[in-house]
Coordinates of C-alpha atoms in Angstrom, one line a residue:
M1 CA -17.6 -17.0 -33.3
T2 CA -19.6 -17.9 -30.2
Y3 CA -16.4 -18.8 -28.4
T4 CA -14.9 -15.4 -29.3
L5 CA -18.0 -13.5 -28.0
E6 CA -17.9 -15.5 -24.8
R7 CA -14.3 -14.7 -24.3
V8 CA -14.8 -11.0 -24.9
A9 CA -17.8 -11.0 -22.6
R10 CA -15.8 -12.7 -19.9
Q11 CA -12.9 -10.2 -20.3
A12 CA -15.3 -7.3 -20.1
S13 CA -16.8 -8.7 -16.9
E14 CA -13.4 -9.2 -15.4
A15 CA -12.4 -5.6 -16.4
K16 CA -15.6 -4.3 -14.7
E17 CA -14.9 -6.2 -11.5
L18 CA -11.3 -5.0 -11.5
A19 CA -12.5 -1.4 -11.8
V20 CA -14.8 -2.0 -8.8
H21 CA -12.0 -3.5 -6.7
T22 CA -9.7 -0.6 -7.7
S23 CA -12.4 2.0 -6.8
R24 CA -12.9 0.3 -3.4
A25 CA -9.1 0.2 -2.8
L26 CA -8.7 3.9 -3.6
R27 CA -11.7 4.7 -1.3
D28 CA -10.1 2.8 1.5
L29 CA -6.8 4.5 1.0
K30 CA -8.6 7.9 1.0
R31 CA -10.3 7.0 4.3
G32 CA -7.0 5.8 5.7
T33 CA -8.3 2.2 6.4
K34 CA -6.1 -0.8 6.0
S35 CA -7.0 -3.5 3.6
G36 CA -5.9 -7.1 3.5
L37 CA -3.7 -9.1 5.9
T38 CA -0.5 -8.3 7.8
G39 CA 2.8 -9.2 6.2
R40 CA 3.1 -12.1 8.7
D41 CA -0.3 -13.5 7.8
R42 CA 0.5 -13.2 4.1
F43 CA 3.8 -15.1 4.5
V44 CA 2.1 -17.9 6.5
R45 CA -0.9 -18.1 4.3
H46 CA 1.3 -18.4 1.2
A47 CA 3.0 -21.4 2.8
V48 CA -0.3 -23.0 3.7
L49 CA -1.7 -22.6 0.2
R50 CA 1.4 -24.1 -1.3
A51 CA 1.2 -27.1 1.1
L52 CA -2.5 -27.7 0.4
A53 CA -2.2 -27.5 -3.3
T54 CA 0.7 -30.0 -3.4
G55 CA -0.1 -33.4 -5.0
R56 CA -3.4 -32.3 -6.5
P57 CA -3.1 -32.4 -10.3
G58 CA -4.6 -29.4 -12.0
I59 CA -5.2 -27.5 -8.7
T60 CA -3.2 -24.4 -8.2
Y61 CA -2.8 -22.6 -4.9
E62 CA -5.1 -19.9 -6.3
D63 CA -7.8 -22.6 -6.5
V64 CA -7.1 -23.6 -2.9
Y65 CA -7.4 -20.0 -1.9
R66 CA -10.9 -19.8 -3.3
E67 CA -11.8 -23.1 -1.6
V68 CA -10.4 -22.4 1.8
Y69 CA -10.5 -18.6 2.3
R70 CA -13.2 -17.3 0.0
E71 CA -16.8 -18.1 -0.7
R72 CA -17.5 -19.8 -4.0
A73 CA -19.5 -16.9 -5.4
A74 CA -18.1 -14.9 -8.3
T75 CA -15.0 -13.0 -7.5
G76 CA -12.6 -10.7 -9.2
P77 CA -9.6 -12.0 -11.2
A78 CA -6.5 -13.2 -9.3
M79 CA -4.1 -10.3 -9.1
T80 CA -1.2 -10.0 -6.6
T81 CA -1.9 -6.3 -6.4
M82 CA -5.5 -6.6 -5.3
P83 CA -6.3 -6.4 -1.6
T84 CA -8.2 -9.3 0.0
W85 CA -7.8 -11.4 -3.1
A86 CA -4.4 -12.7 -4.2
A87 CA -2.3 -10.1 -2.3
E88 CA -2.2 -12.7 0.4
L89 CA -0.4 -15.1 -2.0
A90 CA 2.6 -12.8 -2.5
A91 CA 5.0 -13.7 0.3
V92 CA 7.0 -10.5 0.2
D93 CA 6.7 -9.2 3.8
V94 CA 9.6 -11.3 5.1
G95 CA 10.7 -8.6 7.6
E96 CA 7.2 -8.4 9.1
F97 CA 7.0 -12.2 9.4
L98 CA 10.4 -12.3 11.2
A99 CA 9.6 -9.3 13.4
D100 CA 6.0 -10.1 14.4
G101 CA 4.4 -12.9 16.3
V102 CA 4.9 -14.6 19.7
Q103 CA 8.7 -15.2 19.1
P104 CA 10.2 -12.6 16.9
L105 CA 13.7 -13.3 15.7
A106 CA 16.5 -11.6 17.6
L107 CA 17.8 -10.3 14.2
S108 CA 14.6 -8.4 13.5
R109 CA 14.4 -6.9 17.0
L110 CA 18.0 -5.7 16.8
A111 CA 17.4 -4.4 13.2
A112 CA 14.7 -2.1 14.5
F113 CA 17.3 0.0 16.3
G114 CA 19.6 0.4 13.3
R115 CA 19.4 0.9 9.5
Q116 CA 17.5 -1.5 7.4
V117 CA 18.0 -1.9 3.7
S118 CA 16.3 -3.9 0.9
L119 CA 18.4 -6.6 -0.7
D120 CA 16.2 -7.1 -3.7
G121 CA 18.3 -7.0 -6.8
L122 CA 21.5 -6.3 -5.0
G123 CA 24.8 -8.3 -5.2
S124 CA 26.5 -6.2 -2.5
L125 CA 26.0 -2.9 -0.8
K126 CA 28.4 -0.5 0.9
I127 CA 27.1 1.5 3.8
P128 CA 29.2 4.5 5.1
Y129 CA 29.7 5.3 8.7
R130 CA 31.8 7.8 10.8
P131 CA 34.7 6.3 12.7
P132 CA 35.3 7.4 16.3
G133 CA 37.4 10.4 17.1
D134 CA 36.8 12.0 13.7
D135 CA 34.8 15.1 14.8
V136 CA 35.5 18.5 13.3
G137 CA 34.7 22.0 14.4
G138 CA 35.2 23.9 17.7
W139 CA 34.6 27.1 19.5
V140 CA 35.9 30.2 17.8
G141 CA 36.2 33.8 18.6
E142 CA 34.8 36.7 16.6
G143 CA 36.6 37.0 13.3
A144 CA 38.7 33.9 14.0
P145 CA 39.0 31.1 11.4
I146 CA 36.9 28.0 11.9
P147 CA 38.9 24.7 12.3
V148 CA 38.8 22.6 9.1
D149 CA 39.4 18.9 8.9
S150 CA 38.6 16.2 6.4
L151 CA 35.5 14.1 6.8
D152 CA 36.7 10.5 6.7
F153 CA 34.1 7.7 6.4
G154 CA 34.4 4.0 6.8
T155 CA 32.3 1.5 4.9
I156 CA 30.5 -1.7 5.7
S157 CA 29.9 -4.1 2.8
I158 CA 26.9 -6.4 3.1
S159 CA 25.9 -9.0 0.6
P160 CA 22.7 -11.2 0.5
R161 CA 23.2 -14.6 2.0
K162 CA 20.6 -17.4 1.6
A163 CA 18.9 -18.8 4.7
A164 CA 16.7 -21.8 4.1
A165 CA 14.7 -24.4 6.0
V166 CA 12.5 -27.4 5.2
S167 CA 9.7 -28.5 7.5
T168 CA 7.9 -31.7 6.9
F169 CA 4.4 -32.8 7.9
T170 CA 2.2 -35.8 7.4
N171 CA -0.7 -35.6 5.0
E172 CA -3.0 -35.5 8.0
L173 CA -2.3 -31.8 7.9
R174 CA -4.9 -31.5 5.2
K175 CA -7.6 -32.8 7.5
R176 CA -7.1 -30.2 10.1
A177 CA -8.8 -26.9 10.4
T178 CA -7.2 -24.1 8.4
A179 CA -6.5 -22.0 11.4
D180 CA -4.6 -25.0 13.0
I181 CA -2.6 -25.4 9.7
E182 CA -1.6 -21.8 9.8
T183 CA -0.5 -22.0 13.4
L184 CA 1.5 -25.2 12.8
L185 CA 3.2 -23.8 9.7
E186 CA 4.0 -20.4 11.3
T187 CA 5.5 -22.1 14.4
A188 CA 7.6 -24.5 12.3
L189 CA 8.9 -22.0 9.8
R190 CA 9.7 -19.4 12.5
T191 CA 11.5 -22.0 14.6
D192 CA 13.5 -23.4 11.7
I193 CA 14.5 -20.0 10.3
A194 CA 15.3 -18.6 13.8
S195 CA 17.6 -21.5 14.4
V196 CA 19.5 -20.8 11.2
V197 CA 19.6 -17.0 11.4
D198 CA 19.8 -16.1 15.1
T199 CA 22.5 -18.8 15.8
A200 CA 24.7 -17.3 13.1
L201 CA 23.9 -13.7 14.3
V202 CA 25.3 -14.2 17.8
D203 CA 28.2 -16.6 17.1
D204 CA 31.9 -15.8 16.6
Q205 CA 32.3 -17.3 13.1
P206 CA 33.7 -15.2 10.1
G207 CA 31.6 -14.2 7.1
S208 CA 31.8 -16.4 4.0
A209 CA 30.1 -17.0 0.7
L210 CA 27.4 -18.8 2.7
R211 CA 26.7 -16.6 5.7
P212 CA 27.4 -13.2 7.3
A213 CA 29.9 -12.9 10.1
G214 CA 28.7 -13.3 13.6
L215 CA 28.5 -10.4 16.0
R216 CA 31.4 -11.8 18.1
F217 CA 33.7 -12.5 15.2
N218 CA 37.2 -11.0 15.8
V219 CA 35.9 -9.4 19.1
A220 CA 37.7 -10.4 22.3
A221 CA 35.5 -11.1 25.3
V222 CA 35.7 -8.7 28.2
T223 CA 36.3 -10.1 31.7
A224 CA 33.2 -10.9 33.7
S225 CA 32.8 -9.4 37.2
T226 CA 33.8 -11.6 40.1
A227 CA 31.5 -9.9 42.5
T228 CA 29.5 -12.3 44.7
D229 CA 26.4 -10.1 44.8
P230 CA 24.5 -10.8 41.5
L231 CA 23.2 -7.3 41.2
V232 CA 26.6 -5.8 41.8
A233 CA 28.1 -8.1 39.2
M234 CA 25.3 -7.3 36.8
R235 CA 25.9 -3.6 37.0
A236 CA 29.6 -4.0 36.6
D237 CA 29.2 -6.2 33.5
L238 CA 26.7 -4.0 31.8
S239 CA 28.7 -0.9 32.5
K240 CA 31.8 -2.5 31.1
L241 CA 30.0 -3.5 27.9
A242 CA 28.4 -0.1 27.5
G243 CA 31.9 1.5 27.9
E244 CA 33.3 -0.7 25.1
I245 CA 30.5 0.4 22.7
M246 CA 31.0 4.1 23.5
A247 CA 34.7 3.8 23.1
G248 CA 34.2 2.3 19.6
G249 CA 32.1 5.3 18.5
G250 CA 28.7 3.9 19.4
T251 CA 25.8 5.9 20.9
M252 CA 23.3 3.4 22.2
P253 CA 24.2 -0.1 23.4
V254 CA 21.6 -2.9 22.9
F255 CA 22.0 -6.0 25.1
L256 CA 21.4 -9.5 23.8
V257 CA 20.9 -12.1 26.5
N258 CA 19.7 -15.6 27.1
P259 CA 16.2 -15.9 28.7
V260 CA 18.1 -17.1 31.9
Q261 CA 19.8 -13.7 32.2
M262 CA 16.7 -11.9 31.0
T263 CA 15.0 -12.7 34.4
S264 CA 17.7 -10.7 36.2
F265 CA 16.5 -7.5 34.5
L266 CA 13.3 -7.8 36.4
F267 CA 15.3 -6.7 39.4
M268 CA 16.7 -3.7 37.5
P269 CA 13.5 -2.1 36.1
N270 CA 15.3 1.2 35.4
V271 CA 17.7 -0.1 32.7
V272 CA 17.6 2.6 30.1
Y273 CA 19.1 0.6 27.2
P274 CA 17.1 -2.0 25.2
V275 CA 17.4 -5.7 26.1
I276 CA 16.7 -8.5 23.6
D277 CA 16.3 -12.1 24.8
S278 CA 17.0 -15.1 22.6
A279 CA 17.6 -18.8 23.1
A280 CA 20.3 -18.5 20.5
V281 CA 22.5 -16.6 23.0
P282 CA 24.3 -19.2 25.2
A283 CA 23.4 -19.0 28.9
G284 CA 25.8 -16.9 30.9
M285 CA 26.7 -14.7 27.9
V286 CA 25.8 -11.1 27.2
I287 CA 26.4 -9.4 23.9
A288 CA 26.3 -5.6 23.5
V289 CA 25.8 -4.0 20.0
D290 CA 25.5 -0.4 19.0
G291 CA 21.9 -0.3 17.9
P292 CA 22.1 2.7 15.5
G293 CA 25.3 1.3 14.0
F294 CA 23.8 -2.1 13.1
I295 CA 23.0 -2.6 9.4
S296 CA 20.6 -5.3 8.2
G297 CA 18.7 -6.2 5.2
N298 CA 16.3 -8.8 3.9
G299 CA 14.8 -9.7 0.6
T300 CA 11.7 -11.5 -0.7
A301 CA 11.1 -15.1 0.2
V302 CA 10.5 -18.2 -1.9
I303 CA 7.9 -20.6 -0.4
D304 CA 7.2 -23.9 -2.1
A305 CA 6.1 -27.4 -1.2
S306 CA 6.4 -30.9 -2.4
K307 CA 5.2 -34.4 -1.6
D308 CA 7.4 -36.2 -4.1
A309 CA 10.9 -35.0 -2.9
V310 CA 13.5 -37.2 -1.2
L311 CA 15.2 -35.6 1.8
H312 CA 18.5 -36.4 3.5
E313 CA 17.4 -35.9 7.1
D314 CA 20.6 -34.6 8.7
T315 CA 21.7 -31.4 10.3
A316 CA 24.5 -31.3 7.6
P317 CA 22.7 -32.7 4.6
A318 CA 24.6 -34.1 1.6
P319 CA 23.5 -34.6 -2.0
I320 CA 21.2 -37.5 -2.3
A321 CA 23.7 -39.2 -4.6
A322 CA 27.2 -38.0 -5.3
G323 CA 30.0 -39.9 -6.8
G324 CA 28.1 -43.2 -6.6
T325 CA 27.6 -42.7 -2.8
A326 CA 24.0 -42.3 -1.5
A327 CA 23.2 -40.1 1.4
S328 CA 21.8 -41.7 4.6
P329 CA 19.3 -41.6 6.1
T330 CA 16.9 -40.5 3.4
R331 CA 13.1 -40.1 3.5
S332 CA 10.7 -40.2 0.6
L333 CA 7.8 -37.8 1.1
W334 CA 5.7 -39.7 -1.4
Q335 CA 6.3 -43.1 0.4
T336 CA 5.5 -41.7 3.8
D337 CA 2.5 -39.6 2.6
S338 CA 4.1 -36.4 3.9
I339 CA 4.5 -32.8 2.7
G340 CA 7.7 -30.8 2.7
V341 CA 7.4 -27.0 2.9
R342 CA 10.6 -25.0 2.0
A343 CA 11.3 -21.4 2.9
I344 CA 14.3 -19.6 1.3
L345 CA 15.1 -15.9 2.1
D346 CA 17.9 -13.5 1.6
V347 CA 19.3 -11.9 4.8
A348 CA 22.4 -9.8 5.6
W349 CA 23.9 -7.8 8.4
G350 CA 27.0 -5.9 9.5
I351 CA 28.4 -3.7 12.2
P352 CA 31.4 -1.3 12.3
A353 CA 34.5 -2.5 14.1
G354 CA 34.5 -1.6 17.8
R355 CA 30.7 -1.5 18.1
A356 CA 30.1 -5.0 19.5
A357 CA 31.3 -6.4 22.8
W358 CA 30.5 -9.5 24.8
V359 CA 31.1 -11.2 28.1
E360 CA 30.6 -14.8 29.1
G361 CA 30.4 -16.6 32.4
V362 CA 28.4 -13.9 34.2
K363 CA 27.4 -14.4 37.8
W364 CA 23.8 -13.3 37.4

C-alpha cells in the first residue's frame, strides 16, 4: 500500500513538473524565443552521450546527460519533446548537422539552392520537372485563339541510400572536458561522413542499390580553355559550363570547385552565380549544377557506440568471419580500451538530365 501511494505521489509530481515545462515552452513560443540547442548541437551531443554511457552497466545515456549537462537537483521527466531536457538526445536534425559548422558538406550547401525532401518512411520518391523547350503560350491578337500544347513532365526517382561511418577513440576520451569531447566527435563524424557523401556526390559512378549516382555520371566533360592568361581561361570555362546548364533547361548554375580553384574567384569578385568549394572535387576540375533543379533528401540518423565490438580496419571492410576466412587486420575495442561511435543516415539526391556539366584540367 505504501509502495502504491509513493508511486502515485511520484507520478503526480512528474505530471506537475511536466505541466510547468509545457507552460514555459508555450510561453517561449508565444514570445518568439528559441528553446534548446541547434540541430547540429543535438546531433553531436547525442553521439557524446552514447559514447560516455558505453561500458557502464546500468547507466543509460539519459543518466549521463544528467551527470554532465544538468545539475543534480530535481528535474522533470526525460521526454524527447521537452526543450532543454531530453530533446538534445533525439538526433533528428541531420540536415542541420551537415549544413552547419566550420566545414559544411558540399551536398548540404548545394541542396540549399534546390528542392529538399524528407526521406522518413519512404522507399522511393518521384519528383516531376519540366524538360527544356516545352513552353506553351504566345502572343495573340484580339479575338484570336490562344495556342494550346500539352504539358509534358519528366520525373526524377530518388531512393534513400545508407551512408555510414565509424570513428574510434581511446577511453582517455572520458577523461577530457565535455566541450573537448563534443569538438572531437563533431570533427570526426563530419570528416567521416563528408568523405563518404561528398566523394560520391561529385564522382562519375552510376547509381546502385548502395548509393546515388554521381553528378558526373553519363555526362561528357567539356573541353577546357587553352588560353594562357588564367583569368581569360577562367571566364571561358565558366561561360561554357553555364551555357551547358542553360541549354539543358537550367536557370541558375552553381559551381563546385576544389579549394585550389576557389582562390581564383578572389580575382573575380563580381561572379553572380554561387560557388561551393570542397576537397572532394579533384584539383583542376569544375562542376556546374543547376541549383533549382537539384533534388536532395535526408532522413533521421542512428547514433550508437560500443566498446566491445571487433572492427575490420580497412577502407573496404569484409565480414569478420565468412566461409571460415577471418578478416584482417581486426581490432578489438575491448582489448584496446577504445570506444567506437557509429553514425548511420539516409541520404539521396538527383538531377534532371542536361543540368550538370563539368570540365577538368583547367588552367587557373
